[in-house]
C-alpha atoms as a PDB file:
ATOM      1  CA  MET A   1     -11.871  40.125  -9.091  1.00  0.00           C
ATOM      2  CA  ASP A   2     -11.943  36.555 -10.347  1.00  0.00           C
ATOM      3  CA  ASP A   3     -13.252  37.301 -13.831  1.00  0.00           C
ATOM      4  CA  TRP A   4     -10.535  35.081 -15.283  1.00  0.00           C
ATOM      5  CA  LYS A   5     -12.327  32.029 -13.869  1.00  0.00           C
ATOM      6  CA  TYR A   6     -15.074  32.376 -16.469  1.00  0.00           C
ATOM      7  CA  LYS A   7     -12.592  31.348 -19.157  1.00  0.00           C
ATOM      8  CA  TYR A   8     -12.480  27.831 -17.714  1.00  0.00           C
ATOM      9  CA  ASP A   9     -14.943  25.049 -17.021  1.00  0.00           C
ATOM     10  CA  GLU A  10     -13.285  24.101 -13.705  1.00  0.00           C
ATOM     11  CA  THR A  11     -10.882  25.753 -11.247  1.00  0.00           C
ATOM     12  CA  GLU A  12      -9.523  24.060  -8.142  1.00  0.00           C
ATOM     13  CA  LYS A  13      -6.532  24.315  -5.816  1.00  0.00           C
ATOM     14  CA  GLY A  14      -4.553  21.543  -4.178  1.00  0.00           C
ATOM     15  CA  TRP A  15      -3.665  19.315  -7.114  1.00  0.00           C
ATOM     16  CA  ILE A  16       0.101  19.864  -6.909  1.00  0.00           C
ATOM     17  CA  LEU A  17       1.110  18.872  -3.390  1.00  0.00           C
ATOM     18  CA  ASN A  18       4.346  20.847  -3.220  1.00  0.00           C
ATOM     19  CA  ALA A  19       3.012  23.843  -5.162  1.00  0.00           C
ATOM     20  CA  PRO A  20      -0.291  24.583  -3.336  1.00  0.00           C
ATOM     21  CA  GLN A  21      -0.401  28.129  -4.731  1.00  0.00           C
ATOM     22  CA  LEU A  22      -1.144  26.792  -8.209  1.00  0.00           C
ATOM     23  CA  ILE A  23      -4.756  26.504  -9.294  1.00  0.00           C
ATOM     24  CA  ARG A  24      -5.670  23.747 -11.711  1.00  0.00           C
ATOM     25  CA  VAL A  25      -7.925  24.864 -14.529  1.00  0.00           C
ATOM     26  CA  ARG A  26      -9.849  22.773 -17.036  1.00  0.00           C
ATOM     27  CA  ARG A  27     -11.260  23.670 -20.404  1.00  0.00           C
ATOM     28  CA  LYS A  28     -13.406  21.418 -22.580  1.00  0.00           C
ATOM     29  CA  LEU A  29     -12.764  21.489 -26.301  1.00  0.00           C
ATOM     30  CA  MET A  30     -14.170  19.218 -29.017  1.00  0.00           C
ATOM     31  CA  GLY A  31     -15.272  16.640 -26.463  1.00  0.00           C
ATOM     32  CA  GLN A  32     -11.869  16.557 -24.765  1.00  0.00           C
ATOM     33  CA  SER A  33     -10.961  18.028 -21.378  1.00  0.00           C
ATOM     34  CA  PHE A  34      -7.623  19.840 -21.090  1.00  0.00           C
ATOM     35  CA  CYS A  35      -5.918  21.017 -17.899  1.00  0.00           C
ATOM     36  CA  GLY A  36      -3.245  23.486 -16.902  1.00  0.00           C
ATOM     37  CA  PHE A  37      -2.328  25.745 -13.977  1.00  0.00           C
ATOM     38  CA  VAL A  38      -2.650  29.438 -13.152  1.00  0.00           C
ATOM     39  CA  ASP A  39      -1.700  31.607 -10.202  1.00  0.00           C
ATOM     40  CA  GLU A  40      -4.219  33.342  -7.932  1.00  0.00           C
ATOM     41  CA  ARG A  41      -4.516  36.277 -10.362  1.00  0.00           C
ATOM     42  CA  GLY A  42      -5.329  33.962 -13.241  1.00  0.00           C
ATOM     43  CA  THR A  43      -1.951  34.278 -14.938  1.00  0.00           C
ATOM     44  CA  GLU A  44      -1.253  31.069 -16.835  1.00  0.00           C
ATOM     45  CA  ILE A  45       1.772  29.244 -15.445  1.00  0.00           C
ATOM     46  CA  ILE A  46       1.357  25.869 -17.174  1.00  0.00           C
ATOM     47  CA  PRO A  47      -0.588  25.974 -20.460  1.00  0.00           C
ATOM     48  CA  CYS A  48      -4.063  24.457 -20.416  1.00  0.00           C
ATOM     49  CA  LYS A  49      -3.268  21.789 -22.994  1.00  0.00           C
ATOM     50  CA  TYR A  50      -2.620  18.569 -21.103  1.00  0.00           C
ATOM     51  CA  ILE A  51      -4.861  15.595 -20.413  1.00  0.00           C
ATOM     52  CA  ARG A  52      -3.225  14.442 -17.176  1.00  0.00           C
ATOM     53  CA  HIS A  53      -0.380  15.333 -14.856  1.00  0.00           C
ATOM     54  CA  SER A  54       1.399  13.992 -11.798  1.00  0.00           C
ATOM     55  CA  TYR A  55       0.713  15.517  -8.385  1.00  0.00           C
ATOM     56  CA  HIS A  56       4.173  16.567  -7.292  1.00  0.00           C
ATOM     57  CA  PHE A  57       7.139  18.444  -8.734  1.00  0.00           C
ATOM     58  CA  TYR A  58      10.114  16.090  -8.495  1.00  0.00           C
ATOM     59  CA  CYS A  59      13.449  17.872  -8.896  1.00  0.00           C
ATOM     60  CA  GLY A  60      11.429  20.838 -10.145  1.00  0.00           C
ATOM     61  CA  MET A  61       9.789  18.768 -12.900  1.00  0.00           C
ATOM     62  CA  LEU A  62       6.122  17.840 -13.356  1.00  0.00           C
ATOM     63  CA  LYS A  63       5.110  14.877 -15.515  1.00  0.00           C
ATOM     64  CA  VAL A  64       2.375  15.727 -18.040  1.00  0.00           C
ATOM     65  CA  VAL A  65       0.447  13.809 -20.704  1.00  0.00           C
ATOM     66  CA  ASP A  66      -0.751  15.324 -23.984  1.00  0.00           C
ATOM     67  CA  GLU A  67      -3.880  14.532 -26.006  1.00  0.00           C
ATOM     68  CA  ASN A  68      -2.050  11.725 -27.825  1.00  0.00           C
ATOM     69  CA  GLY A  69      -1.209   9.978 -24.563  1.00  0.00           C
ATOM     70  CA  LYS A  70       2.482  10.886 -24.806  1.00  0.00           C
ATOM     71  CA  ILE A  71       4.443  11.850 -21.688  1.00  0.00           C
ATOM     72  CA  GLY A  72       6.682  14.871 -21.220  1.00  0.00           C
ATOM     73  CA  PHE A  73       7.835  17.174 -18.423  1.00  0.00           C
ATOM     74  CA  VAL A  74       7.164  20.789 -17.469  1.00  0.00           C
ATOM     75  CA  ASN A  75       9.509  22.665 -15.147  1.00  0.00           C
ATOM     76  CA  ASP A  76       8.357  24.754 -12.193  1.00  0.00           C
ATOM     77  CA  ALA A  77       8.416  27.881 -14.370  1.00  0.00           C
ATOM     78  CA  GLY A  78       5.783  26.285 -16.613  1.00  0.00           C
ATOM     79  CA  LYS A  79       8.049  25.568 -19.588  1.00  0.00           C
ATOM     80  CA  GLU A  80       7.746  22.226 -21.359  1.00  0.00           C
ATOM     81  CA  VAL A  81      11.417  21.281 -21.321  1.00  0.00           C
ATOM     82  CA  VAL A  82      10.895  17.632 -22.251  1.00  0.00           C
ATOM     83  CA  LYS A  83       8.602  17.282 -25.250  1.00  0.00           C
ATOM     84  CA  CYS A  84       5.628  14.922 -24.877  1.00  0.00           C
ATOM     85  CA  GLN A  85       7.023  11.949 -26.781  1.00  0.00           C
ATOM     86  CA  TYR A  86       7.399   9.029 -24.369  1.00  0.00           C
ATOM     87  CA  ASP A  87       5.035   6.130 -23.723  1.00  0.00           C
ATOM     88  CA  GLU A  88       6.143   5.581 -20.127  1.00  0.00           C
ATOM     89  CA  ALA A  89       8.329   7.544 -17.712  1.00  0.00           C
ATOM     90  CA  SER A  90       9.374   7.624 -14.097  1.00  0.00           C
ATOM     91  CA  ASP A  91       9.340  10.808 -12.081  1.00  0.00           C
ATOM     92  CA  PHE A  92      12.650  12.640 -11.828  1.00  0.00           C
ATOM     93  CA  GLU A  93      15.133  11.456  -9.238  1.00  0.00           C
ATOM     94  CA  ASP A  94      18.638  12.872  -8.734  1.00  0.00           C
ATOM     95  CA  ASP A  95      17.869  15.167 -11.719  1.00  0.00           C
ATOM     96  CA  TYR A  96      17.265  12.244 -14.090  1.00  0.00           C
ATOM     97  CA  ALA A  97      14.210  10.353 -15.321  1.00  0.00           C
ATOM     98  CA  CYS A  98      13.854   6.920 -16.901  1.00  0.00           C
ATOM     99  CA  VAL A  99      11.797   7.052 -20.083  1.00  0.00           C
ATOM    100  CA  CYS A 100      10.350   4.509 -22.472  1.00  0.00           C
ATOM    101  CA  LYS A 101       9.148   4.297 -26.056  1.00  0.00           C
ATOM    102  CA  TYR A 102       7.405   1.321 -27.627  1.00  0.00           C
ATOM    103  CA  LYS A 103       8.766  -0.234 -30.788  1.00  0.00           C
ATOM    104  CA  LYS A 104       7.178  -2.819 -33.035  1.00  0.00           C
ATOM    105  CA  GLU A 105       8.792  -6.250 -32.825  1.00  0.00           C
ATOM    106  CA  TRP A 106       7.780  -9.387 -34.685  1.00  0.00           C
ATOM    107  CA  ASN A 107       6.522 -12.153 -32.403  1.00  0.00           C
ATOM    108  CA  SER A 108       6.763 -15.536 -34.095  1.00  0.00           C
ATOM    109  CA  MET A 109       4.506 -17.214 -31.512  1.00  0.00           C
ATOM    110  CA  PHE A 110       1.588 -14.868 -32.144  1.00  0.00           C
ATOM    111  CA  ARG A 111       2.650 -14.186 -35.753  1.00  0.00           C
ATOM    112  CA  GLU A 112       2.177 -10.462 -35.418  1.00  0.00           C
ATOM    113  CA  TYR A 113       4.035  -7.309 -34.466  1.00  0.00           C
ATOM    114  CA  LEU A 114       3.802  -6.418 -30.786  1.00  0.00           C
ATOM    115  CA  ASP A 115       4.692  -3.245 -28.916  1.00  0.00           C
ATOM    116  CA  VAL A 116       7.928  -3.814 -27.007  1.00  0.00           C
ATOM    117  CA  PRO A 117       9.215  -1.278 -24.441  1.00  0.00           C
ATOM    118  CA  VAL A 118      12.709   0.194 -24.778  1.00  0.00           C
ATOM    119  CA  TRP A 119      13.954   2.255 -21.835  1.00  0.00           C
ATOM    120  CA  GLY A 120      16.687   4.824 -21.362  1.00  0.00           C
ATOM    121  CA  MET A 121      17.436   7.867 -19.196  1.00  0.00           C
ATOM    122  CA  ILE A 122      17.229  11.633 -19.763  1.00  0.00           C
ATOM    123  CA  ASP A 123      18.373  14.702 -17.849  1.00  0.00           C
ATOM    124  CA  LYS A 124      16.309  17.787 -16.944  1.00  0.00           C
ATOM    125  CA  GLN A 125      16.968  19.358 -20.341  1.00  0.00           C
ATOM    126  CA  GLY A 126      15.611  16.300 -22.119  1.00  0.00           C
ATOM    127  CA  ASN A 127      19.037  15.123 -23.278  1.00  0.00           C
ATOM    128  CA  ILE A 128      19.346  11.350 -23.596  1.00  0.00           C
ATOM    129  CA  ILE A 129      22.000  10.225 -21.129  1.00  0.00           C
ATOM    130  CA  ILE A 130      21.464   6.470 -21.526  1.00  0.00           C
ATOM    131  CA  PRO A 131      20.151   5.379 -24.947  1.00  0.00           C
ATOM    132  CA  LEU A 132      16.737   3.733 -25.124  1.00  0.00           C
ATOM    133  CA  GLN A 133      17.845   0.128 -25.431  1.00  0.00           C
ATOM    134  CA  TYR A 134      16.757  -1.756 -22.310  1.00  0.00           C
ATOM    135  CA  ARG A 135      13.587  -3.756 -21.720  1.00  0.00           C
ATOM    136  CA  PHE A 136      13.289  -1.939 -18.390  1.00  0.00           C
ATOM    137  CA  LEU A 137      15.177   0.756 -16.492  1.00  0.00           C
ATOM    138  CA  GLY A 138      14.409   2.091 -13.015  1.00  0.00           C
ATOM    139  CA  PHE A 139      16.012   3.706  -9.978  1.00  0.00           C
ATOM    140  CA  MET A 140      17.232   1.375  -7.252  1.00  0.00           C
ATOM    141  CA  GLY A 141      19.100   3.860  -4.999  1.00  0.00           C
ATOM    142  CA  LYS A 142      22.693   5.006  -4.449  1.00  0.00           C
ATOM    143  CA  ASN A 143      23.190   6.131  -8.063  1.00  0.00           C
ATOM    144  CA  ARG A 144      22.283   2.704  -9.384  1.00  0.00           C
ATOM    145  CA  LEU A 145      19.747   1.802 -12.054  1.00  0.00           C
ATOM    146  CA  LEU A 146      18.031  -1.535 -12.335  1.00  0.00           C
ATOM    147  CA  ALA A 147      18.173  -2.616 -15.977  1.00  0.00           C
ATOM    148  CA  GLU A 148      16.714  -5.547 -17.885  1.00  0.00           C
ATOM    149  CA  HIS A 149      18.571  -6.737 -20.969  1.00  0.00           C
ATOM    150  CA  SER A 150      16.455  -6.473 -24.113  1.00  0.00           C
ATOM    151  CA  GLN A 151      17.386  -9.935 -25.431  1.00  0.00           C
ATOM    152  CA  THR A 152      18.186 -12.152 -22.443  1.00  0.00           C
ATOM    153  CA  ARG A 153      15.665 -10.467 -20.096  1.00  0.00           C
ATOM    154  CA  LYS A 154      18.280 -10.855 -17.345  1.00  0.00           C
ATOM    155  CA  ALA A 155      18.636  -8.149 -14.683  1.00  0.00           C
ATOM    156  CA  GLY A 156      21.746  -6.081 -14.024  1.00  0.00           C
ATOM    157  CA  ALA A 157      22.633  -2.614 -12.775  1.00  0.00           C
ATOM    158  CA  LEU A 158      24.075   0.534 -14.365  1.00  0.00           C
ATOM    159  CA  ASP A 159      25.484   3.751 -12.984  1.00  0.00           C
ATOM    160  CA  TYR A 160      24.107   7.115 -14.140  1.00  0.00           C
ATOM    161  CA  SER A 161      26.615   7.201 -17.002  1.00  0.00           C
ATOM    162  CA  GLY A 162      25.283   3.939 -18.387  1.00  0.00           C
ATOM    163  CA  ASN A 163      28.250   1.819 -17.316  1.00  0.00           C
ATOM    164  CA  VAL A 164      27.388  -1.761 -16.371  1.00  0.00           C
ATOM    165  CA  ILE A 165      28.171  -2.138 -12.647  1.00  0.00           C
ATOM    166  CA  ILE A 166      26.386  -5.438 -12.037  1.00  0.00           C
ATOM    167  CA  PRO A 167      26.373  -7.807 -15.041  1.00  0.00           C
ATOM    168  CA  PHE A 168      23.169  -9.013 -16.679  1.00  0.00           C
ATOM    169  CA  ALA A 169      23.211 -12.390 -14.994  1.00  0.00           C
ATOM    170  CA  TYR A 170      20.334 -12.297 -12.527  1.00  0.00           C
ATOM    171  CA  TYR A 171      16.712 -13.318 -12.472  1.00  0.00           C
ATOM    172  CA  GLN A 172      15.902 -10.518 -10.048  1.00  0.00           C
ATOM    173  CA  LEU A 173      17.585  -7.636  -8.230  1.00  0.00           C
ATOM    174  CA  GLY A 174      16.074  -5.632  -5.382  1.00  0.00           C
ATOM    175  CA  LYS A 175      16.494  -2.003  -4.431  1.00  0.00           C
ATOM    176  CA  VAL A 176      19.445  -0.862  -2.340  1.00  0.00           C
ATOM    177  CA  THR A 177      18.746  -1.406   1.357  1.00  0.00           C
ATOM    178  CA  THR A 178      19.515   1.065   4.142  1.00  0.00           C
ATOM    179  CA  ASP A 179      22.763  -0.808   4.827  1.00  0.00           C
ATOM    180  CA  ASN A 180      23.822  -0.597   1.147  1.00  0.00           C
ATOM    181  CA  ARG A 181      23.053  -4.154   0.139  1.00  0.00           C
ATOM    182  CA  ILE A 182      21.184  -5.462  -2.886  1.00  0.00           C
ATOM    183  CA  GLU A 183      19.142  -8.638  -2.727  1.00  0.00           C
ATOM    184  CA  TYR A 184      19.562 -10.902  -5.744  1.00  0.00           C
ATOM    185  CA  SER A 185      18.182 -14.131  -7.145  1.00  0.00           C
ATOM    186  CA  LYS A 186      19.539 -16.292  -9.948  1.00  0.00           C
ATOM    187  CA  GLY A 187      16.173 -17.936 -10.516  1.00  0.00           C
ATOM    188  CA  GLU A 188      13.461 -19.987  -8.872  1.00  0.00           C
ATOM    189  CA  GLY A 189      15.098 -22.636  -6.705  1.00  0.00           C
ATOM    190  CA  GLN A 190      18.552 -21.217  -7.452  1.00  0.00           C
ATOM    191  CA  GLU A 191      21.069 -19.195  -5.485  1.00  0.00           C
ATOM    192  CA  HIS A 192      19.843 -16.037  -3.795  1.00  0.00           C
ATOM    193  CA  GLY A 193      21.281 -13.648  -1.239  1.00  0.00           C
ATOM    194  CA  PHE A 194      22.846 -10.205  -0.967  1.00  0.00           C
ATOM    195  CA  MET A 195      25.568  -8.356  -2.866  1.00  0.00           C
ATOM    196  CA  ASP A 196      27.272  -5.013  -2.341  1.00  0.00           C
ATOM    197  CA  LEU A 197      26.772  -1.965  -4.557  1.00  0.00           C
ATOM    198  CA  ASN A 198      29.329  -3.254  -7.052  1.00  0.00           C
ATOM    199  CA  GLY A 199      27.858  -6.716  -7.410  1.00  0.00           C
ATOM    200  CA  ASN A 200      30.190  -8.595  -5.079  1.00  0.00           C
ATOM    201  CA  ILE A 201      28.355 -11.431  -3.313  1.00  0.00           C
ATOM    202  CA  ILE A 202      28.493 -10.880   0.440  1.00  0.00           C
ATOM    203  CA  GLN A 203      25.870 -13.338   1.694  1.00  0.00           C
ATOM    204  CA  ILE A 204      24.213 -16.440   0.236  1.00  0.00           C
ATOM    205  CA  LEU A 205      20.935 -17.260   1.917  1.00  0.00           C
ATOM    206  CA  PRO A 206      19.848 -20.828   2.664  1.00  0.00           C
ATOM    207  CA  PHE A 207      16.902 -22.270   0.756  1.00  0.00           C
END
């Protein structure tokens, strides 16, 4: 019997690529459409209270968005272990996720307060591992994080403990290549080449 389906406005499989047994359900309430997931018997696994979600569990964590547009994470048991509170977030990688909140900052050029992103990193329990203090933070491979300094806007790299491995002295840093190199640039028309995982220059490319 599928009587449970009548509780929802929509039911459909296949939305979570690595959890095909889950059925997405939608319920409309006060002009808003909320989604969640149930099993084949209609037992609710992820509460039907989110607006959007990602399509893959990464490290057992699914990114979800609440009715206020805030991002959080639900684990594969359906528990919201990271409260919906972030404005931007990566998926989990190596059991960590980079997360962002916007703060108001006075812009003298426009003479108004603008939303400025501040990024940090959390673990799978929602604990803040790297404080939200960077203009950008993202995974670059081999336990390295690409970071952008909040004041200078220069790029550098951190390890997963937040230690600065590559100083904030670069215009641009690439992801780690298959042969463990990182492409760098000091600016348009300036030195560029490759460094090792610790920031030591190993090759300067000709212009």
